[in-house]
PDB file of C-alpha atoms and ligand atoms in Angstrom:
ATOM      1  CA  MET A 279      -0.044 -17.647  17.951  1.00 57.00           C
ATOM      2  CA  THR A 280      -4.163 -17.788  17.171  1.00 56.00           C
ATOM      3  CA  THR A 281      -5.140 -20.297  19.702  1.00 58.00           C
ATOM      4  CA  ALA A 282      -9.346 -21.191  18.793  1.00 60.00           C
ATOM      5  CA  ASN A 283     -11.314 -19.225  21.117  1.00 65.00           C
ATOM      6  CA  PRO A 284     -14.791 -21.074  21.802  1.00 62.00           C
ATOM      7  CA  ALA A 285     -15.266 -17.199  22.292  1.00 60.00           C
ATOM      8  CA  ARG A 286     -15.487 -16.552  18.131  1.00 61.00           C
ATOM      9  CA  MET A 287     -16.672 -19.805  16.989  1.00 66.00           C
ATOM     10  CA  ARG A 288     -20.239 -18.431  15.986  1.00 85.00           C
ATOM     11  CA  LYS A 289     -19.085 -15.086  14.907  1.00 95.00           C
ATOM     12  CA  PRO A 290     -17.315 -14.685  11.351  1.00 97.00           C
ATOM     13  CA  THR A 291     -14.237 -15.688   9.168  1.00 97.00           C
ATOM     14  CA  LEU A 292     -12.430 -12.969   7.670  1.00 98.00           C
ATOM     15  CA  ALA A 293     -10.136 -13.062   5.599  1.00 98.00           C
ATOM     16  CA  LEU A 294      -6.955  -9.598   5.087  1.00 98.00           C
ATOM     17  CA  VAL A 295      -5.811 -10.738   1.608  1.00 98.00           C
ATOM     18  CA  GLY A 296      -2.834  -7.563   1.777  1.00 98.00           C
ATOM     19  CA  ALA A 297      -1.901  -8.567   4.868  1.00 98.00           C
ATOM     20  CA  THR A 298       1.788  -7.769   5.128  1.00 98.00           C
ATOM     21  CA  GLY A 299       1.167  -4.143   3.302  1.00 98.00           C
ATOM     22  CA  ALA A 300       0.599  -0.447   3.565  1.00 98.00           C
ATOM     23  CA  VAL A 301      -3.611  -1.030   4.005  1.00 97.00           C
ATOM     24  CA  GLY A 302      -3.322  -4.327   5.112  1.00 98.00           C
ATOM     25  CA  THR A 303      -1.663  -3.109   7.986  1.00 98.00           C
ATOM     26  CA  VAL A 304      -3.701  -0.547   8.730  1.00 97.00           C
ATOM     27  CA  MET A 305      -6.032  -3.068   8.198  1.00 97.00           C
ATOM     28  CA  ARG A 306      -4.456  -4.679  11.766  1.00 97.00           C
ATOM     29  CA  GLN A 307      -4.880  -1.662  13.282  1.00 97.00           C
ATOM     30  CA  ILE A 308      -8.369  -0.485  12.747  1.00 96.00           C
ATOM     31  CA  LEU A 309      -9.052  -4.517  13.158  1.00 96.00           C
ATOM     32  CA  SER A 310      -8.003  -3.943  16.636  1.00 95.00           C
ATOM     33  CA  THR A 311     -10.149  -1.769  17.538  1.00 95.00           C
ATOM     34  CA  ARG A 312     -13.048  -4.338  17.053  1.00 87.00           C
ATOM     35  CA  ALA A 313     -12.079  -6.763  19.335  1.00 75.00           C
ATOM     36  CA  ASP A 314     -15.785  -8.042  19.000  1.00 84.00           C
ATOM     37  CA  VAL A 315     -16.561  -8.260  15.202  1.00 92.00           C
ATOM     38  CA  TRP A 316     -15.803 -11.138  13.294  1.00 95.00           C
ATOM     39  CA  GLY A 317     -14.152 -14.294  14.869  1.00 96.00           C
ATOM     40  CA  GLU A 318     -10.842 -16.034  12.657  1.00 96.00           C
ATOM     41  CA  ILE A 319      -8.693 -13.470  11.199  1.00 97.00           C
ATOM     42  CA  ARG A 320      -6.668 -14.928   8.136  1.00 98.00           C
ATOM     43  CA  LEU A 321      -3.885 -12.962   7.637  1.00 98.00           C
ATOM     44  CA  VAL A 322      -2.850 -13.222   3.657  1.00 98.00           C
ATOM     45  CA  ALA A 323      -0.283 -11.645   1.431  1.00 98.00           C
ATOM     46  CA  SER A 324       2.064 -13.537  -0.667  1.00 98.00           C
ATOM     47  CA  ALA A 325       4.200 -16.580  -1.547  1.00 98.00           C
ATOM     48  CA  ARG A 326       6.900 -14.101  -0.224  1.00 98.00           C
ATOM     49  CA  SER A 327       5.890 -14.035   3.004  1.00 98.00           C
ATOM     50  CA  ALA A 328       4.556 -17.236   4.344  1.00 98.00           C
ATOM     51  CA  GLY A 329       5.488 -17.597   7.702  1.00 98.00           C
ATOM     52  CA  ARG A 330       5.615 -14.302   8.974  1.00 98.00           C
ATOM     53  CA  LEU A 331       4.219 -13.503  12.161  1.00 98.00           C
ATOM     54  CA  LEU A 332       1.669  -9.840  12.122  1.00 98.00           C
ATOM     55  CA  ASP A 333       0.167  -8.531  15.482  1.00 97.00           C
ATOM     56  CA  VAL A 334      -4.588  -8.495  15.020  1.00 97.00           C
ATOM     57  CA  ARG A 335      -5.924  -7.792  17.477  1.00 95.00           C
ATOM     58  CA  GLY A 336      -3.840  -8.283  20.328  1.00 94.00           C
ATOM     59  CA  GLU A 337      -2.828 -11.775  19.197  1.00 96.00           C
ATOM     60  CA  GLN A 338       0.899 -12.712  16.904  1.00 98.00           C
ATOM     61  CA  VAL A 339      -0.899 -15.234  13.308  1.00 98.00           C
ATOM     62  CA  VAL A 340       0.656 -16.551  11.118  1.00 98.00           C
ATOM     63  CA  VAL A 341       0.512 -15.542   7.362  1.00 98.00           C
ATOM     64  CA  GLN A 342      -0.801 -17.331   5.206  1.00 98.00           C
ATOM     65  CA  ALA A 343       0.356 -17.271   1.232  1.00 98.00           C
ATOM     66  CA  LEU A 344      -2.137 -16.812  -1.292  1.00 98.00           C
ATOM     67  CA  SER A 345      -4.366 -20.010  -2.305  1.00 98.00           C
ATOM     68  CA  PRO A 346      -7.385 -20.946  -3.319  1.00 98.00           C
ATOM     69  CA  GLU A 347      -7.256 -23.180   0.045  1.00 98.00           C
ATOM     70  CA  VAL A 348      -6.475 -20.243   1.177  1.00 98.00           C
ATOM     71  CA  PHE A 349     -10.426 -18.964   1.714  1.00 98.00           C
ATOM     72  CA  ASP A 350     -12.331 -22.484   2.593  1.00 98.00           C
ATOM     73  CA  GLY A 351     -14.387 -21.229   4.988  1.00 97.00           C
ATOM     74  CA  VAL A 352     -14.228 -18.066   5.044  1.00 98.00           C
ATOM     75  CA  ASP A 353     -17.854 -15.385   5.278  1.00 98.00           C
ATOM     76  CA  VAL A 354     -16.088 -12.447   4.362  1.00 98.00           C
ATOM     77  CA  ALA A 355     -13.075 -11.291   2.307  1.00 98.00           C
ATOM     78  CA  MET A 356     -10.218  -7.949   1.774  1.00 98.00           C
ATOM     79  CA  PHE A 357      -8.460  -7.224  -0.587  1.00 98.00           C
ATOM     80  CA  ASP A 358      -5.906  -4.293  -0.513  1.00 98.00           C
ATOM     81  CA  VAL A 359      -3.375  -5.978  -3.016  1.00 98.00           C
ATOM     82  CA  PRO A 360      -2.891  -4.702  -6.282  1.00 98.00           C
ATOM     83  CA  ASP A 361      -5.127  -4.400  -8.532  1.00 98.00           C
ATOM     84  CA  ASP A 362      -3.897  -7.174 -11.231  1.00 98.00           C
ATOM     85  CA  ILE A 363      -3.821  -9.597  -7.217  1.00 98.00           C
ATOM     86  CA  SER A 364      -7.644  -8.812  -7.274  1.00 98.00           C
ATOM     87  CA  ALA A 365      -8.271  -9.465 -10.538  1.00 98.00           C
ATOM     88  CA  GLN A 366      -6.544 -13.300 -10.950  1.00 98.00           C
ATOM     89  CA  TRP A 367      -7.762 -13.823  -6.830  1.00 98.00           C
ATOM     90  CA  ALA A 368     -10.978 -12.154  -6.415  1.00 98.00           C
ATOM     91  CA  PRO A 369     -13.655 -13.452  -8.527  1.00 98.00           C
ATOM     92  CA  ILE A 370     -11.552 -17.033  -7.529  1.00 98.00           C
ATOM     93  CA  ALA A 371     -13.007 -16.353  -3.379  1.00 98.00           C
ATOM     94  CA  ALA A 372     -16.768 -15.616  -4.029  1.00 98.00           C
ATOM     95  CA  ALA A 373     -16.766 -18.145  -6.886  1.00 98.00           C
ATOM     96  CA  LYS A 374     -16.051 -20.066  -3.513  1.00 98.00           C
ATOM     97  CA  GLY A 375     -19.389 -18.080  -1.676  1.00 98.00           C
ATOM     98  CA  VAL A 376     -17.077 -15.548  -0.493  1.00 98.00           C
ATOM     99  CA  VAL A 377     -17.808 -12.288   0.326  1.00 98.00           C
ATOM    100  CA  VAL A 378     -15.010 -10.296  -1.054  1.00 98.00           C
ATOM    101  CA  VAL A 379     -15.381  -6.356  -0.129  1.00 98.00           C
ATOM    102  CA  ASP A 380     -11.853  -5.414  -2.096  1.00 98.00           C
ATOM    103  CA  ASN A 381      -9.756  -1.798  -2.174  1.00 97.00           C
ATOM    104  CA  SER A 382      -8.151  -1.911  -5.790  1.00 97.00           C
ATOM    105  CA  GLY A 383      -8.997  -0.231  -8.901  1.00 97.00           C
ATOM    106  CA  SER A 384     -10.281  -3.885 -11.230  1.00 98.00           C
ATOM    107  CA  PHE A 385     -13.558  -3.504 -10.434  1.00 98.00           C
ATOM    108  CA  ARG A 386     -14.972  -0.053  -9.694  1.00 97.00           C
ATOM    109  CA  MET A 387     -16.318   0.512 -13.706  1.00 96.00           C
ATOM    110  CA  ASP A 388     -18.028  -3.059 -13.707  1.00 98.00           C
ATOM    111  CA  PRO A 389     -21.675  -2.968 -13.523  1.00 97.00           C
ATOM    112  CA  ASP A 390     -22.003  -5.977 -11.939  1.00 97.00           C
ATOM    113  CA  VAL A 391     -20.379  -4.345  -8.828  1.00 98.00           C
ATOM    114  CA  PRO A 392     -21.913  -2.534  -6.709  1.00 98.00           C
ATOM    115  CA  LEU A 393     -19.152   0.845  -6.014  1.00 96.00           C
ATOM    116  CA  VAL A 394     -19.830   1.403  -2.101  1.00 95.00           C
ATOM    117  CA  VAL A 395     -19.195   4.311   0.738  1.00 93.00           C
ATOM    118  CA  PRO A 396     -20.675   3.173   4.056  1.00 91.00           C
ATOM    119  CA  GLU A 397     -21.857   6.621   4.519  1.00 89.00           C
ATOM    120  CA  VAL A 398     -24.130   7.041   0.989  1.00 91.00           C
ATOM    121  CA  ASN A 399     -24.975   3.962  -0.397  1.00 93.00           C
ATOM    122  CA  PRO A 400     -25.189   0.866   1.855  1.00 94.00           C
ATOM    123  CA  ASP A 401     -27.683  -0.408   1.181  1.00 96.00           C
ATOM    124  CA  ALA A 402     -25.695  -1.505  -2.764  1.00 96.00           C
ATOM    125  CA  VAL A 403     -23.446  -4.019  -1.111  1.00 96.00           C
ATOM    126  CA  ARG A 404     -26.984  -6.102  -0.983  1.00 96.00           C
ATOM    127  CA  ASN A 405     -27.005  -6.165  -4.845  1.00 96.00           C
ATOM    128  CA  ARG A 406     -23.527  -7.884  -5.918  1.00 97.00           C
ATOM    129  CA  PRO A 407     -23.700 -10.147  -9.025  1.00 97.00           C
ATOM    130  CA  LYS A 408     -20.247 -11.460  -9.197  1.00 98.00           C
ATOM    131  CA  GLY A 409     -20.348 -11.710  -4.195  1.00 98.00           C
ATOM    132  CA  ILE A 410     -17.722  -8.249  -5.039  1.00 98.00           C
ATOM    133  CA  ILE A 411     -17.777  -4.924  -3.576  1.00 98.00           C
ATOM    134  CA  ALA A 412     -15.107  -1.996  -4.452  1.00 98.00           C
ATOM    135  CA  ASN A 413     -15.067   0.531  -3.038  1.00 95.00           C
ATOM    136  CA  PRO A 414     -13.468   4.556  -4.341  1.00 93.00           C
ATOM    137  CA  ASN A 415      -9.867   5.496  -4.364  1.00 90.00           C
ATOM    138  CA  CYS A 416      -8.780   7.372  -1.285  1.00 87.00           C
ATOM    139  CA  THR A 417      -8.508  10.239  -2.789  1.00 88.00           C
ATOM    140  CA  THR A 418     -12.470  10.024  -3.832  1.00 88.00           C
ATOM    141  CA  LEU A 419     -13.344   8.598  -0.134  1.00 87.00           C
ATOM    142  CA  THR A 420     -12.219  11.559   1.253  1.00 86.00           C
ATOM    143  CA  MET A 421     -15.340  13.639  -0.494  1.00 87.00           C
ATOM    144  CA  MET A 422     -18.519  11.462  -0.255  1.00 86.00           C
ATOM    145  CA  ASP A 423     -20.056  11.514   2.197  1.00 82.00           C
ATOM    146  CA  ALA A 424     -19.952  15.207   1.136  1.00 86.00           C
ATOM    147  CA  LEU A 425     -20.925  14.914  -1.933  1.00 85.00           C
ATOM    148  CA  GLY A 426     -23.214  11.649  -1.711  1.00 83.00           C
ATOM    149  CA  ALA A 427     -25.095  14.485   1.884  1.00 85.00           C
ATOM    150  CA  CYS A 428     -26.082  17.262  -1.737  1.00 86.00           C
ATOM    151  CA  THR A 429     -27.048  15.180  -3.622  1.00 80.00           C
ATOM    152  CA  ALA A 430     -28.920  12.747  -0.745  1.00 75.00           C
ATOM    153  CA  GLY A 431     -32.307  11.099  -1.258  1.00 60.00           C
ATOM    154  CA  GLY A 432     -29.960   7.718  -1.940  1.00 50.00           C
ATOM    155  CA  SER A 433     -30.749   4.304   0.329  1.00 47.00           C
ATOM    156  CA  SER A 434     -28.111   5.910   3.561  1.00 46.00           C
ATOM    157  CA  PRO A 435     -30.099   5.249   7.080  1.00 46.00           C
ATOM    158  CA  SER A 436     -29.677   9.398   7.740  1.00 46.00           C
ATOM    159  CA  SER A 437     -30.410  10.235   4.412  1.00 41.00           C
ATOM    160  CA  SER A 438     -34.143  12.319   5.278  1.00 40.00           C
ATOM    161  CA  SER A 439     -31.867  13.937   7.365  1.00 39.00           C
ATOM    162  CA  ARG A 440     -29.818  15.135   3.929  1.00 36.00           C
ATOM    163  CA  PRO A 441     -30.929  18.304   1.409  1.00 33.00           C
ATOM    164  CA  THR A 442     -32.883  16.326  -2.094  1.00 35.00           C
ATOM    165  CA  ARG A 443     -31.176  18.922  -4.276  1.00 37.00           C
ATOM    166  CA  LEU A 444     -27.701  20.728  -4.404  1.00 37.00           C
ATOM    167  CA  PRO A 445     -28.061  23.964  -2.933  1.00 40.00           C
ATOM    168  CA  PRO A 446     -28.559  27.149  -5.807  1.00 43.00           C
ATOM    169  CA  ALA A 447     -24.105  28.447  -6.928  1.00 42.00           C
ATOM    170  CA  PRO A 448     -22.328  30.727  -5.663  1.00 46.00           C
ATOM    171  CA  ALA A 449     -23.293  34.042  -6.336  1.00 48.00           C
ATOM    172  CA  SER A 450     -19.715  34.703  -7.073  1.00 44.00           C
ATOM    173  CA  PRO A 451     -16.450  33.131  -5.716  1.00 45.00           C
ATOM    174  CA  GLY A 452     -15.978  33.324  -1.988  1.00 41.00           C
ATOM    175  CA  SER A 453     -19.450  33.343  -1.662  1.00 38.00           C
ATOM    176  CA  THR A 454     -21.306  31.784   1.218  1.00 35.00           C
ATOM    177  CA  VAL A 455     -23.136  28.880  -0.286  1.00 31.00           C
ATOM    178  CA  SER A 456     -27.056  28.324   2.814  1.00 33.00           C
ATOM    179  CA  THR A 457     -27.749  23.901   3.480  1.00 32.00           C
ATOM    180  CA  THR A 458     -29.165  22.382   5.689  1.00 32.00           C
ATOM    181  CA  SER A 459     -26.823  19.759   5.856  1.00 35.00           C
ATOM    182  CA  SER A 460     -23.720  21.248   8.650  1.00 32.00           C
ATOM    183  CA  ARG A 461     -21.494  18.760   6.113  1.00 32.00           C
ATOM    184  CA  SER A 462     -22.573  20.699   3.172  1.00 33.00           C
ATOM    185  CA  SER A 463     -19.543  23.872   1.595  1.00 31.00           C
ATOM    186  CA  ALA A 464     -19.327  25.773  -0.917  1.00 30.00           C
ATOM    187  CA  ALA A 465     -15.999  24.338  -2.093  1.00 31.00           C
ATOM    188  CA  THR A 466     -17.974  20.805  -1.757  1.00 31.00           C
ATOM    189  CA  ALA A 467     -21.159  21.863  -3.222  1.00 28.00           C
ATOM    190  CA  SER A 468     -19.397  23.795  -5.908  1.00 30.00           C
ATOM    191  CA  SER A 469     -17.240  20.292  -6.656  1.00 34.00           C
ATOM    192  CA  ALA A 470     -20.655  18.235  -7.478  1.00 31.00           C
ATOM    193  CA  ARG A 471     -21.573  19.768  -9.777  1.00 28.00           C
ATOM    194  CA  ARG A 472     -18.354  20.350 -11.696  1.00 33.00           C
ATOM    195  CA  PRO A 473     -18.028  18.203 -15.425  1.00 35.00           C
ATOM    196  CA  ALA A 474     -16.780  14.594 -15.462  1.00 35.00           C
ATOM    197  CA  THR A 475     -13.940  14.819 -15.859  1.00 36.00           C
ATOM    198  CA  SER A 476     -10.910  11.543 -17.272  1.00 36.00           C
ATOM    199  CA  GLY A 477      -7.500  10.155 -16.355  1.00 35.00           C
ATOM    200  CA  GLY A 478      -6.594   8.234 -13.324  1.00 36.00           C
ATOM    201  CA  ARG A 479      -7.429   4.941 -11.903  1.00 38.00           C
ATOM    202  CA  SER A 480     -10.910   7.170 -10.199  1.00 38.00           C
ATOM    203  CA  SER A 481     -11.694   9.597 -10.941  1.00 37.00           C
ATOM    204  CA  THR A 482     -13.973  11.480  -9.144  1.00 36.00           C
ATOM    205  CA  SER A 483     -17.148  12.717 -11.232  1.00 36.00           C
ATOM    206  CA  SER A 484     -17.028   8.438 -12.653  1.00 36.00           C
ATOM    207  CA  VAL A 485     -17.843   7.300  -8.652  1.00 38.00           C
ATOM    208  CA  PRO A 486     -21.302   9.783  -8.704  1.00 40.00           C
ATOM    209  CA  SER A 487     -22.049   9.324 -12.858  1.00 41.00           C
ATOM    210  CA  ARG A 488     -20.950   5.874 -12.530  1.00 43.00           C
ATOM    211  CA  ARG A 489     -23.724   4.963 -10.575  1.00 42.00           C
ATOM    212  CA  SER A 490     -26.409   8.749 -10.067  1.00 37.00           C
ATOM    213  CA  PRO A 491     -29.504   7.321 -11.851  1.00 35.00           C
ATOM    214  CA  HIS A 492     -30.777   5.219 -10.110  1.00 32.00           C
ATOM    215  CA  ARG A 493     -28.423   5.180  -6.956  1.00 34.00           C
ATOM    216  CA  TRP A 494     -27.813   8.389  -5.768  1.00 29.00           C
ATOM    217  CA  ARG A 495     -30.261  10.675  -6.998  1.00 27.00           C
TER     218      ARG A 495
HETATM  219  N1  LIG B 506      -9.436   1.876  -1.077  1.00 77.26           N
HETATM  220  C1  LIG B 506      -8.688   3.103  -0.817  1.00 77.26           C
HETATM  221  O1  LIG B 506      -9.239   3.660  -0.161  1.00 77.26           O
HETATM  222  C2  LIG B 506      -6.893   2.422  -1.452  1.00 77.26           C
HETATM  223  C3  LIG B 506      -6.583   3.632  -0.195  1.00 77.26           C
HETATM  224  C4  LIG B 506      -4.822   3.209  -0.930  1.00 77.26           C
HETATM  225  C5  LIG B 506      -4.568   1.931  -1.917  1.00 77.26           C
HETATM  226  N2  LIG B 506      -5.624   1.485  -2.334  1.00 77.26           N
HETATM  227  C6  LIG B 506      -5.406  -0.180  -2.503  1.00 77.26           C
HETATM  228  O2  LIG B 506      -5.144  -0.889  -1.473  1.00 77.26           O
HETATM  229  C7  LIG B 506      -4.004  -1.341  -2.464  1.00 77.26           C
HETATM  230  C8  LIG B 506      -2.661  -1.826  -2.028  1.00 77.26           C
HETATM  231  O3  LIG B 506      -1.864  -0.614  -1.529  1.00 77.26           O
HETATM  232  P1  LIG B 506      -1.308  -1.589  -0.624  1.00 77.26           P
HETATM  233  O4  LIG B 506      -0.280   0.251  -0.488  1.00 77.26           O
HETATM  234  O5  LIG B 506      -0.974  -1.214   0.889  1.00 77.26           O
HETATM  235  O6  LIG B 506      -0.057  -2.386  -1.252  1.00 77.26           O
HETATM  236  P2  LIG B 506       1.511  -2.992   0.042  1.00 77.26           P
HETATM  237  O7  LIG B 506       1.941  -1.620   0.424  1.00 77.26           O
HETATM  238  O8  LIG B 506       2.855  -3.076  -1.440  1.00 77.26           O
HETATM  239  O9  LIG B 506       0.958  -3.770  -0.345  1.00 77.26           O
HETATM  240  C9  LIG B 506       0.665  -4.582  -1.100  1.00 77.26           C
HETATM  241  C10 LIG B 506       0.358  -6.597  -0.887  1.00 77.26           C
HETATM  242  O10 LIG B 506       0.454  -6.802  -2.021  1.00 77.26           O
HETATM  243  C11 LIG B 506       0.078  -8.254  -1.922  1.00 77.26           C
HETATM  244  N3  LIG B 506       0.735  -9.074  -2.574  1.00 77.26           N
HETATM  245  C12 LIG B 506       1.080  -8.873  -3.621  1.00 77.26           C
HETATM  246  N4  LIG B 506       1.529  -9.582  -4.606  1.00 77.26           N
HETATM  247  C13 LIG B 506       1.055 -10.497  -4.320  1.00 77.26           C
HETATM  248  C14 LIG B 506       1.744 -11.716  -4.554  1.00 77.26           C
HETATM  249  N5  LIG B 506       1.757 -12.245  -5.989  1.00 77.26           N
HETATM  250  N6  LIG B 506      -0.552 -12.657  -4.379  1.00 77.26           N
HETATM  251  C15 LIG B 506      -0.381 -12.090  -3.104  1.00 77.26           C
HETATM  252  N7  LIG B 506      -0.187 -11.394  -3.288  1.00 77.26           N
HETATM  253  C16 LIG B 506       0.220 -10.032  -2.921  1.00 77.26           C
HETATM  254  C17 LIG B 506       1.660  -7.941  -0.620  1.00 77.26           C
HETATM  255  O11 LIG B 506       2.028  -9.361  -0.052  1.00 77.26           O
HETATM  256  P3  LIG B 506       4.182  -9.375   0.651  1.00 77.26           P
HETATM  257  O12 LIG B 506       4.313  -8.341   1.505  1.00 77.26           O
HETATM  258  O13 LIG B 506       3.959 -11.221   1.211  1.00 77.26           O
HETATM  259  O14 LIG B 506       4.529  -9.155  -0.522  1.00 77.26           O
HETATM  260  C18 LIG B 506       1.789  -6.838   0.055  1.00 77.26           C
HETATM  261  O15 LIG B 506       0.923  -7.745   1.584  1.00 77.26           O
HETATM  262  C19 LIG B 506      -3.717  -1.723  -4.327  1.00 77.26           C
HETATM  263  O16 LIG B 506      -4.978  -1.784  -5.109  1.00 77.26           O
HETATM  264  C20 LIG B 506      -4.274   0.125  -3.997  1.00 77.26           C
HETATM  265  O17 LIG B 506      -3.937   0.846  -4.505  1.00 77.26           O
HETATM  266  C21 LIG B 506      -6.586   1.365  -1.729  1.00 77.26           C
END
């Protein structure tokens, strides 16, 4: 069970919403490797899981049912729940002054919700009219760092070391691309230039195209 730890009293309080799920379980593991960042970590899930004990940072913490009150005193909430639950509850948490980081697909296309990849546009978190921050889905995220390097000039602190334009297209299939970024490749350059396609919750093309005019390029 969690007990008050004076060393954590002044650190921000985190609510992990969806703590029992697949993503929430990985989140708890990651949080356990960053023991000094947060003060209290509140674990939240559905009423079905209320009262369960789950491990985070080597401590057993009681799972709380999602309710407005569960956000009292919370600074940041990570939402790892189905889309409809995020759509309903993220605004409730944000209305209480909580900074919501939503991992679902509910807010990715909302122009008032920054779509943030920390390695690409970290400064975008500062402009969050709804108090909510979104991120691309997991398959898209695997490409974002490489594509961010190809389309640099954005807000990443390391962007000065990245190329400011896309490298030239390969002359023929199988040829390689010369670039100043060691992480770029012919494959990623090709992907970055691929025409936009639709479909899925968050297509690869939708991420840069929605933000690119003033944030990425
Ligand atoms: N951005 C990314 O990289 C990424 C990657 C993978 C997934 N996702 C997204 O993350 C979200 C979670 O995915 P997952 O695979 O972890 O799902 P999951 O394993 O089904 O877990 C769902 C979680 O939501 C909770 N939940 C369900 N209904 C609820 C309700 N009515 N009230 C409160 N909590 C409720 C569940 O609690 P109980 O156990 O109590 O039911 C559980 O903790 C999805 O939106 C998914 O699309 C994002």
